[in-house]
Amino acid sequence: MKKSTKAILLILLVSILGTGGYFGYKEYIRRDKEKYLNALTESLSLTVNPEIAPVEYGSAFDVNTLIKEHSGELKIEGSIDTMKTGVQTVNFTVSGEDEKYGQYAEKKYSASAEVVDTQFPSIEIEKETLTVTEGTSLNVMPNITSVTDPVDGQLPEGDGVTASYTAVSDLNTNKPGKYTVTVTAADKNGNQTTRDFAVTVKEKPKPVVTASAKVSANTSGNYSTIYSYVTGTMGLNKAAACGILANLYRESNFNPNTGGTYYGIVQWGGGRKSNLKSWCASNGYDYSSLSGQLAFMYHELKSSYSSCLSGLKSVENTEDGAAKAAEIFCRQYERAASVGTRTDLARAYFNK
């Protein structure tokens, strides 16, 4: 074989061997990378805590308690919102890089926790039993002093279904008996609490009117005029008017021209009698007329006897209120020595 042919064959052989070595090297690197990546991936792990108890609504919660253990760099996506009940899921990613080639690998996991509300609202009341007299109005709501939830806080009055409370009863204050008021409170998650309290409606006392009061409780003479003035011009209720009428009847039998030293429907005496005359003269009234005496009486009640007028305005419009008004007018305006039968008479007028 010629020398030139041998040289060519040698060059070809070296070339073939070099190419095979290059591709062999690349395959080696690929396999080595794959080995390191698989090892890295195999080393990444996360174990979910199997003993996660339900999370209480409104409590503090560390999402890391969902994980028992892990390897690799941990990334948490999401959280457990304890102000919202129900099952909630958090996602986790563990990742890393191999030391030789810097290849990245990651694994994804998820874990869940259930938020539950096991705490119920509390209802506080002032009295276990309320007592009211037949025919008297009653608002039961002030007896409910507090309705609160451990998380939601103070609950407002509402429908008693969602984050509110209500009070329900068949209470009839016009009918004597025992009644139950049921207070129902519910938090935002529907947990309900109920609490009852009682209302006793007492029978209205029967009027006790003496024989003399029955005889004297007439509406003759100036009764209607005085009643209209007291309820109209003075603006007092029926009970207060009856209390005044009982006093005027006892003092003068509604006659403005009765008396001497003590004079008129009220039986003014001394300085008050002089004031009656001078005030009526200054204000265009005849002091001996019923209209003049009523106007002067109102003038006194608005000025020197304003506390008496306030007391008359405060009485309830009931038979008991009429008796109370009679006592107030007698003691504070008439300044009589004794109330006597005026309270009975006021009751009689109220029931006419």
XYZ file of C-alpha atoms in Angstrom:
352
model
C 0.000 0.000 0.000
C 1.271 3.364 -0.815
C 2.292 5.777 1.871
C -0.302 8.353 0.814
C -3.138 5.857 1.129
C -2.018 4.863 4.606
C -1.994 8.482 5.692
C -5.505 9.016 4.490
C -6.749 5.941 6.313
C -5.061 7.086 9.525
C -6.687 10.507 9.334
C -10.081 8.902 8.793
C -9.604 6.623 11.808
C -8.613 9.488 14.107
C -11.599 11.524 12.927
C -14.031 8.687 13.596
C -12.653 8.092 17.060
C -12.852 11.838 17.957
C -16.499 12.154 16.927
C -17.531 9.145 18.934
C -15.753 10.486 21.968
C -17.585 13.815 21.713
C -21.038 12.288 21.564
C -20.132 9.856 24.276
C -19.158 12.715 26.535
C -22.424 14.533 25.902
C -24.407 11.424 26.778
C -22.445 11.070 29.970
C -23.213 14.644 30.984
C -26.928 14.191 30.211
C -27.158 11.089 32.324
C -25.223 12.706 35.149
C -27.527 15.713 35.181
C -30.544 13.432 35.163
C -29.118 11.520 38.096
C -28.558 14.683 40.128
C -32.015 16.074 39.249
C -33.706 12.826 40.221
C -31.796 12.768 43.470
C -32.772 16.368 44.170
C -36.424 15.720 43.375
C -36.389 12.612 45.537
C -35.001 14.619 48.450
C -37.843 17.167 48.348
C -40.769 16.233 50.555
C -43.554 17.588 52.738
C -45.683 15.711 55.236
C -49.078 17.151 56.202
C -49.914 17.060 59.884
C -52.631 14.392 60.205
C -53.881 15.639 63.586
C -55.166 19.127 62.775
C -58.193 19.763 64.952
C -61.011 22.069 63.799
C -59.996 25.710 64.138
C -62.195 27.890 66.366
C -63.855 30.831 64.664
C -62.105 34.111 65.426
C -59.015 32.475 66.966
C -55.366 32.947 65.996
C -54.021 30.228 63.679
C -50.477 29.561 62.442
C -50.634 27.990 58.978
C -47.304 26.242 59.656
C -49.121 23.906 62.037
C -50.590 22.229 58.954
C -47.108 20.855 58.173
C -45.575 18.056 60.186
C -42.179 18.212 58.442
C -40.628 19.181 55.121
C -37.334 19.325 53.214
C -36.280 21.947 50.701
C -37.223 25.592 50.537
C -40.857 26.085 51.594
C -43.273 28.482 49.942
C -46.802 28.968 51.377
C -49.636 30.093 49.149
C -52.796 31.212 50.981
C -53.914 31.219 54.610
C -56.698 30.098 56.926
C -59.164 32.940 57.509
C -60.575 32.212 60.964
C -63.305 34.842 60.531
C -64.891 32.593 57.906
C -66.273 29.160 58.735
C -65.885 26.098 56.536
C -63.092 23.975 55.027
C -60.203 26.023 53.636
C -57.170 24.821 51.655
C -53.593 26.115 51.679
C -51.051 25.219 48.951
C -47.361 24.550 49.611
C -44.333 24.293 47.336
C -40.970 22.770 48.334
C -38.066 23.440 45.986
C -34.261 23.344 45.644
C -31.190 23.343 43.337
C -28.625 20.586 42.901
C -25.102 21.498 43.998
C -23.290 20.332 40.829
C -25.379 21.698 37.971
C -27.694 24.197 39.681
C -30.798 22.482 38.321
C -34.144 23.578 39.883
C -36.832 21.187 41.077
C -40.074 21.609 43.045
C -42.976 19.633 44.428
C -46.492 20.892 45.283
C -48.711 19.869 48.177
C -51.917 21.067 49.802
C -53.504 20.830 53.238
C -56.934 21.778 54.590
C -58.402 22.945 57.886
C -61.976 23.472 58.936
C -62.988 26.644 60.773
C -65.928 26.052 63.126
C -67.904 28.312 65.449
C -68.749 26.479 68.666
C -69.374 29.559 70.813
C -72.928 30.818 71.318
C -74.259 34.297 72.101
C -75.043 35.210 75.710
C -78.187 37.046 76.843
C -78.276 39.071 80.057
C -81.503 40.367 81.594
C -82.167 42.696 84.510
C -85.129 40.890 86.116
C -86.440 37.352 85.826
C -90.007 38.614 86.339
C -91.617 41.943 85.466
C -94.892 43.008 87.065
C -97.368 45.435 85.557
C -100.923 46.483 86.393
C -103.726 45.626 84.000
C -104.278 48.388 81.446
C -100.747 49.777 81.742
C -98.364 49.778 78.780
C -95.043 47.947 79.100
C -91.902 47.923 76.962
C -90.055 44.678 77.710
C -86.914 45.532 75.713
C -85.149 47.584 78.451
C -85.141 44.414 80.592
C -82.654 42.940 78.095
C -79.416 44.487 79.323
C -76.866 42.793 77.048
C -76.715 40.436 74.063
C -73.167 39.590 73.002
C -71.202 37.011 71.043
C -67.612 36.103 72.032
C -66.372 36.990 68.537
C -69.066 39.097 66.869
C -69.422 41.350 69.915
C -72.589 43.268 70.808
C -75.568 42.076 68.786
C -78.228 44.622 67.749
C -81.974 44.205 67.937
C -83.205 42.676 64.683
C -84.807 39.515 63.335
C -82.995 37.143 65.706
C -81.772 35.066 62.757
C -78.416 36.542 61.727
C -76.175 38.570 64.064
C -79.087 40.077 66.005
C -81.692 39.357 68.640
C -85.437 39.643 69.075
C -87.991 39.318 71.871
C -91.296 37.535 71.243
C -94.301 37.216 73.539
C -98.094 36.985 73.539
C -98.133 39.604 76.298
C -101.484 41.356 76.716
C -101.361 43.983 79.451
C -105.125 44.377 79.240
C -105.622 40.829 80.480
C -104.377 39.710 83.917
C -102.180 36.621 83.901
C -98.648 35.313 83.514
C -96.800 35.653 80.225
C -93.422 34.593 78.889
C -91.058 36.728 76.841
C -88.597 34.680 74.770
C -85.387 36.389 73.701
C -83.626 34.757 70.735
C -80.116 35.755 69.689
C -78.085 34.482 66.743
C -74.469 35.162 65.794
C -73.139 35.597 62.233
C -72.833 31.857 61.792
C -76.341 31.022 62.943
C -75.583 29.800 66.469
C -78.728 30.593 68.465
C -79.319 31.191 72.165
C -82.700 31.675 73.819
C -83.610 32.974 77.235
C -87.007 33.537 78.833
C -88.280 35.946 81.430
C -91.768 36.322 82.844
C -94.290 39.154 82.919
C -97.095 39.140 85.456
C -100.091 41.347 84.676
C -101.876 42.127 87.922
C -105.596 42.720 87.977
C -106.482 46.374 88.118
C -107.709 47.331 91.610
C -111.411 47.925 91.806
C -112.254 51.550 92.583
C -113.093 52.167 96.220
C -115.492 55.061 96.386
C -117.109 56.114 99.635
C -120.836 56.759 99.821
C -120.259 60.478 100.256
C -117.983 60.600 97.249
C -120.570 58.802 95.132
C -123.167 61.354 96.116
C -120.840 64.288 95.497
C -119.416 63.091 92.161
C -121.897 65.067 90.108
C -121.321 66.989 86.921
C -123.819 69.760 87.443
C -123.194 73.488 87.401
C -119.846 74.597 85.950
C -118.337 71.088 85.764
C -118.188 70.932 81.956
C -116.743 74.436 81.592
C -113.978 73.728 84.127
C -113.191 70.315 82.606
C -112.935 71.811 79.100
C -110.623 74.585 80.309
C -108.296 72.241 82.215
C -107.988 69.721 79.375
C -108.052 72.318 76.588
C -106.345 75.557 77.590
C -104.150 73.973 80.259
C -103.516 70.804 78.214
C -103.775 68.338 81.100
C -105.039 64.777 80.698
C -108.358 63.485 82.021
C -106.819 62.105 85.235
C -105.242 65.458 86.158
C -108.478 67.280 85.315
C -110.461 64.938 87.588
C -107.999 65.579 90.415
C -108.523 69.342 90.078
C -112.308 68.945 89.766
C -112.447 66.902 92.984
C -110.699 69.731 94.824
C -112.815 72.527 93.337
C -115.998 70.645 94.125
C -114.936 70.186 97.747
C -113.879 73.854 98.018
C -116.791 75.584 96.251
C -119.094 73.156 94.497
C -117.799 74.820 91.268
C -119.404 78.143 92.315
C -117.144 81.180 91.637
C -119.238 83.464 93.900
C -119.169 81.422 97.063
C -117.394 82.412 100.279
C -116.401 85.506 102.152
C -112.965 85.614 103.778
C -112.081 82.767 101.444
C -113.557 83.293 98.038
C -114.190 81.647 94.671
C -113.812 78.186 93.158
C -110.448 77.713 94.895
C -111.390 79.652 98.044
C -108.566 82.153 97.793
C -107.867 84.025 101.013
C -105.618 86.807 102.301
C -102.973 87.951 99.853
C -103.994 85.407 97.229
C -107.545 86.819 97.246
C -106.127 90.309 96.749
C -103.926 89.026 93.946
C -106.986 87.475 92.283
C -108.718 90.835 92.151
C -105.706 92.857 90.993
C -104.594 90.330 88.365
C -108.086 90.047 86.890
C -108.388 93.831 86.760
C -105.031 94.096 84.972
C -105.880 91.376 82.467
C -109.424 92.342 81.532
C -111.325 89.824 83.645
C -114.110 90.103 86.207
C -112.650 88.496 89.319
C -116.076 87.113 90.238
C -116.502 85.319 86.902
C -115.628 81.679 86.318
C -113.457 82.576 83.315
C -111.473 85.104 85.348
C -110.904 82.693 88.234
C -109.838 79.848 85.916
C -107.369 82.168 84.155
C -105.944 83.315 87.502
C -105.653 79.719 88.731
C -103.672 78.842 85.595
C -101.509 81.938 86.084
C -100.647 80.846 89.631
C -99.880 77.284 88.509
C -97.489 78.550 85.850
C -95.677 80.887 88.225
C -95.769 80.505 92.009
C -97.021 76.896 91.902
C -95.105 75.568 88.879
C -93.983 72.433 90.755
C -97.644 71.556 91.298
C -98.311 71.975 87.565
C -95.360 69.743 86.740
C -96.709 67.094 89.089
C -100.156 67.265 87.467
C -98.606 66.869 84.013
C -96.733 63.738 85.114
C -99.673 61.658 86.377
C -100.733 58.635 84.338
C -104.081 58.885 82.629
C -105.638 56.247 84.882
C -107.917 56.081 87.872
C -104.857 55.902 90.124
C -103.476 58.920 88.290
C -106.644 60.874 89.065
C -106.303 60.090 92.776
C -102.651 61.132 92.662
C -103.561 64.399 90.932
C -106.164 65.155 93.613
C -103.529 64.712 96.316
C -100.965 66.847 94.462
C -103.422 69.717 93.901
C -104.681 69.549 97.485
C -101.266 69.527 99.159
C -99.330 71.815 96.831
C -101.947 74.299 95.565
C -104.944 74.313 97.917
C -102.700 73.706 100.938
C -105.718 72.128 102.669
C -105.313 70.596 106.116
C -106.486 67.178 104.912
C -106.906 65.439 101.572
C -109.942 63.608 102.934
C -112.222 62.095 100.313
C -110.800 64.119 97.425
C -108.876 61.130 96.063
C -112.019 58.960 96.132
C -113.962 61.730 94.455
C -111.297 62.078 91.733
C -111.568 58.326 91.049
C -115.352 58.668 90.812
C -115.071 61.531 88.324
C -112.563 59.540 86.239
C -114.959 56.567 86.029
C -118.025 58.636 85.083
